[in-house]
Amino acid sequence: AGVHSAHMSATVVASFASVPARVPCLARGDRRRSVRAAPGRVSASADGASGESAPVEPDVVEGPDGPMPRGVGVPLPLETWTSPTWNWGSARGDAHDAAAVVRAELNTDVERRREWLVALIQSTPLMRLVPWEEAKLVMALAWQLSGHRGTDKCESGDGSWLDLMERMRQGVFEDTDEKSLSGGGDRALVYELEQRLGPAGRGLMGQARQVASEATNGDEEWTHDAVRRAACAAMLLDLEFLEVGI
């Protein structure tokens, strides 16, 4: 990984420290009370230490340098990878149109990609700065580019990230009814990512799991969401998303 990715790893780890101040106060089923600390008011170090500040309303949060980090906000159809009009890999179709929008925004400069990556990590089930379907599209584009660059070999195992892209294209990770050890759907995707990431990537996933679980008293939905986003971020850092884009 390049220097940008090395620095970003610390930023991603530090972003986990803001989770406890942003998750809902899970008072026995009450998920409507959501608080979040403003960026810059949560002190965090690369080892995850943090100090919480007073909660503020999510709609009015701004950091010292402006508003919260943001995703692309690309319009996506209700059905993507299982839709005949998605048509991944073709010069025509919903996937091609969506990819053009995402590339046009994220391939502008390093700082825009850095902002997107932080928004990915800081998203929660109640505050989707980067919708998960947008994250999956960015992952697939990163895998596609890795094939063109010859950098598709996974850090762990003998596989290629292109194998995962093909499974995504086939709609494998849309099947939430699959009964397997990985659980099917997004859980199968997270399992596959974890098997292919190196120690640093798995470490990011582990920290996300720990922080989210502790902050939400073990809420499964919030913990899974944090882990899948950490897995996505770790994979993108491995493929030098910051340096080369998608």
Coordinates of C-alpha atoms in Angstrom, one line a residue:
A1 CA 0.0 0.0 0.0
G2 CA 1.2 3.6 -0.7
V3 CA 1.7 6.4 1.7
H4 CA -1.8 7.7 1.4
S5 CA -3.2 4.3 2.3
A6 CA -0.9 4.0 5.3
H7 CA -2.0 7.3 6.7
M8 CA -5.6 6.5 5.9
S9 CA -5.4 3.3 7.9
A10 CA -4.8 5.4 11.1
T11 CA -7.7 7.7 10.1
V12 CA -10.0 4.8 9.6
V13 CA -9.1 3.3 13.0
A14 CA -9.6 6.7 14.6
S15 CA -13.0 7.0 13.0
F16 CA -14.1 4.0 15.0
A17 CA -13.6 6.0 18.1
S18 CA -16.4 8.3 17.2
V19 CA -18.9 5.5 17.0
P20 CA -19.9 5.4 20.7
A21 CA -20.9 9.1 20.6
R22 CA -23.0 8.5 17.5
V23 CA -24.9 5.3 18.2
P24 CA -28.5 5.3 19.5
C25 CA -29.1 5.2 23.3
L26 CA -30.3 1.6 23.3
A27 CA -32.6 1.9 26.2
R28 CA -34.3 -1.5 25.9
G29 CA -35.7 -1.2 22.5
D30 CA -35.7 2.5 22.0
R31 CA -33.8 3.1 18.8
R32 CA -35.2 6.6 18.1
R33 CA -32.9 8.5 20.4
S34 CA -29.8 9.0 18.4
V35 CA -26.8 11.2 19.4
R36 CA -23.6 11.9 17.7
A37 CA -20.5 13.9 18.5
A38 CA -19.4 16.6 16.1
P39 CA -16.2 15.9 14.2
G40 CA -13.3 17.5 15.9
R41 CA -15.0 17.2 19.3
V42 CA -14.1 13.6 19.7
S43 CA -10.4 13.2 20.4
A44 CA -9.1 10.0 18.9
S45 CA -5.7 8.4 18.4
A46 CA -4.7 5.6 16.0
D47 CA -5.0 3.1 18.8
G48 CA -8.7 3.9 19.2
A49 CA -8.6 5.9 22.4
S50 CA -11.2 8.6 22.5
G51 CA -13.0 11.1 24.6
E52 CA -16.7 11.8 24.1
S53 CA -18.1 15.3 24.0
A54 CA -21.6 16.5 24.6
P55 CA -24.1 15.0 22.1
V56 CA -25.6 17.2 19.4
E57 CA -28.4 16.7 16.9
P58 CA -27.4 14.8 13.8
D59 CA -29.0 17.3 11.4
V60 CA -26.9 20.2 12.6
V61 CA -23.5 18.6 13.0
E62 CA -20.6 20.4 11.4
G63 CA -17.0 20.0 12.0
P64 CA -14.4 22.7 12.2
D65 CA -13.8 22.4 8.4
G66 CA -17.5 22.2 7.3
P67 CA -20.2 19.6 7.1
M68 CA -20.0 15.9 7.7
P69 CA -18.1 13.8 5.1
R70 CA -20.4 12.6 2.4
G71 CA -20.9 9.8 -0.1
V72 CA -21.6 10.3 -3.8
G73 CA -25.3 9.8 -3.5
V74 CA -25.5 8.1 -6.9
P75 CA -29.1 7.2 -7.8
L76 CA -29.5 3.4 -7.8
P77 CA -32.4 1.3 -8.9
L78 CA -34.3 -0.7 -6.2
E79 CA -32.8 -3.9 -7.7
T80 CA -29.2 -3.9 -8.7
W81 CA -27.1 -7.1 -9.0
T82 CA -30.1 -9.4 -9.6
S83 CA -31.7 -7.1 -12.2
P84 CA -31.5 -7.9 -15.9
T85 CA -31.1 -4.1 -16.5
W86 CA -28.1 -3.8 -14.2
N87 CA -26.0 -5.6 -16.8
W88 CA -22.6 -5.4 -15.0
G89 CA -19.6 -5.3 -17.4
S90 CA -21.6 -4.0 -20.3
A91 CA -21.3 -0.5 -21.9
R92 CA -25.1 -0.3 -21.5
G93 CA -27.2 -0.7 -18.5
D94 CA -27.9 0.6 -15.0
A95 CA -24.5 -0.5 -13.7
H96 CA -22.7 1.4 -16.4
D97 CA -24.7 4.6 -15.8
A98 CA -24.1 4.4 -12.0
A99 CA -20.4 3.6 -12.4
A100 CA -20.0 6.7 -14.6
V101 CA -21.4 8.9 -11.9
V102 CA -19.3 7.4 -9.1
R103 CA -16.1 7.5 -11.1
A104 CA -16.7 11.1 -12.2
E105 CA -16.9 12.1 -8.5
L106 CA -14.4 9.8 -6.8
N107 CA -11.7 9.9 -9.5
T108 CA -11.3 13.7 -9.1
D109 CA -8.6 13.7 -6.3
V110 CA -7.2 11.9 -3.3
E111 CA -9.0 14.2 -0.7
R112 CA -12.5 13.4 -2.2
R113 CA -11.8 9.7 -2.0
R114 CA -10.5 10.2 1.6
E115 CA -13.7 12.0 2.5
W116 CA -15.8 9.2 1.0
L117 CA -13.9 6.6 2.9
V118 CA -14.4 8.4 6.2
A119 CA -18.1 8.8 5.4
L120 CA -18.3 5.0 4.7
I121 CA -16.9 4.3 8.2
Q122 CA -18.9 6.9 10.0
S123 CA -22.2 5.7 8.5
T124 CA -24.7 3.9 10.8
P125 CA -28.0 2.2 10.2
L126 CA -29.7 5.5 11.2
M127 CA -27.3 7.8 9.3
R128 CA -26.3 6.3 6.0
L129 CA -23.7 8.8 4.7
V130 CA -22.7 6.2 2.2
P131 CA -25.6 3.8 1.4
W132 CA -24.4 0.2 1.4
E133 CA -25.4 -0.4 -2.2
E134 CA -23.1 2.5 -3.2
A135 CA -20.3 0.9 -1.2
K136 CA -20.8 -2.4 -3.0
L137 CA -20.6 -0.6 -6.4
V138 CA -17.4 1.1 -5.4
M139 CA -16.0 -2.3 -4.3
A140 CA -16.8 -3.9 -7.6
L141 CA -15.2 -1.0 -9.5
A142 CA -12.1 -1.3 -7.4
W143 CA -12.0 -5.0 -8.2
Q144 CA -12.4 -4.4 -11.9
L145 CA -9.6 -1.8 -11.9
S146 CA -7.3 -4.2 -10.0
G147 CA -7.8 -6.7 -12.8
H148 CA -6.7 -4.1 -15.3
R149 CA -3.7 -3.2 -13.2
G150 CA -2.7 -6.8 -12.4
T151 CA -3.1 -6.1 -8.7
D152 CA -6.0 -8.4 -8.1
K153 CA -4.2 -11.1 -6.0
C154 CA -5.6 -11.2 -2.5
E155 CA -3.3 -10.7 0.4
S156 CA -4.5 -13.9 2.1
G157 CA -4.9 -17.2 0.2
D158 CA -4.4 -17.9 -3.5
G159 CA -7.5 -16.2 -4.7
S160 CA -8.2 -13.1 -6.8
W161 CA -10.5 -10.2 -6.1
L162 CA -11.9 -10.8 -9.5
D163 CA -13.4 -14.0 -8.1
L164 CA -15.4 -12.0 -5.7
M165 CA -16.4 -9.5 -8.4
E166 CA -17.8 -12.4 -10.5
R167 CA -19.8 -13.7 -7.5
M168 CA -21.1 -10.2 -7.0
R169 CA -22.1 -10.1 -10.7
Q170 CA -24.0 -13.4 -10.3
G171 CA -26.0 -11.9 -7.5
V172 CA -24.6 -14.4 -4.9
F173 CA -24.5 -11.8 -2.2
E174 CA -28.1 -10.8 -2.7
D175 CA -29.4 -14.2 -1.5
T176 CA -30.3 -13.6 2.1
D177 CA -32.1 -17.0 2.3
E178 CA -28.9 -18.9 1.9
K179 CA -28.3 -21.3 4.8
S180 CA -24.5 -21.6 5.2
L181 CA -21.8 -21.0 7.8
S182 CA -21.4 -17.5 6.3
G183 CA -25.1 -16.7 6.7
G184 CA -25.8 -15.6 3.1
G185 CA -26.3 -12.1 1.7
D186 CA -24.1 -9.4 3.1
R187 CA -22.8 -11.8 5.8
A188 CA -21.5 -14.1 3.0
L189 CA -19.8 -11.1 1.5
V190 CA -18.2 -10.1 4.8
Y191 CA -17.0 -13.6 5.3
E192 CA -15.4 -13.7 1.8
L193 CA -13.7 -10.3 2.4
E194 CA -12.3 -11.4 5.8
Q195 CA -10.8 -14.6 4.2
R196 CA -9.0 -12.5 1.6
L197 CA -7.8 -9.6 3.7
G198 CA -4.4 -9.6 5.5
P199 CA -3.8 -9.1 9.2
A200 CA -4.2 -5.3 9.1
G201 CA -7.5 -5.6 7.3
R202 CA -8.8 -8.2 9.7
G203 CA -7.6 -6.1 12.5
L204 CA -9.8 -3.2 11.3
M205 CA -12.8 -5.5 11.1
G206 CA -12.1 -6.8 14.6
Q207 CA -11.9 -3.3 16.1
A208 CA -15.1 -2.2 14.3
R209 CA -16.9 -5.3 15.8
Q210 CA -15.6 -4.6 19.3
V211 CA -16.4 -0.9 19.3
A212 CA -19.8 -1.2 17.8
S213 CA -20.8 -4.1 20.0
E214 CA -19.7 -2.3 23.2
A215 CA -21.3 0.9 22.2
T216 CA -24.7 -0.7 21.4
N217 CA -24.8 -3.3 24.1
G218 CA -24.3 -6.0 21.5
D219 CA -26.9 -4.8 19.0
E220 CA -26.5 -7.2 16.1
E221 CA -27.7 -4.9 13.3
W222 CA -25.4 -2.1 14.3
T223 CA -22.4 -4.4 14.8
H224 CA -22.8 -6.1 11.5
D225 CA -23.1 -2.8 9.7
A226 CA -19.9 -1.5 11.3
V227 CA -18.0 -4.7 10.4
R228 CA -19.1 -4.8 6.8
R229 CA -18.1 -1.2 6.3
A230 CA -14.7 -1.8 7.9
A231 CA -14.2 -4.8 5.6
C232 CA -15.0 -2.6 2.6
A233 CA -12.6 0.1 3.8
A234 CA -9.8 -2.4 4.5
M235 CA -10.2 -3.9 1.0
L236 CA -10.1 -0.6 -0.7
L237 CA -7.0 0.5 1.2
D238 CA -5.4 -2.8 0.1
L239 CA -6.2 -2.0 -3.5
E240 CA -4.8 1.6 -3.2
F241 CA -8.2 3.2 -3.6
L242 CA -6.7 6.5 -2.4
E243 CA -3.8 6.5 -4.8
V244 CA -5.4 5.2 -8.0
G245 CA -9.2 5.6 -7.6
I246 CA -11.6 3.3 -9.3

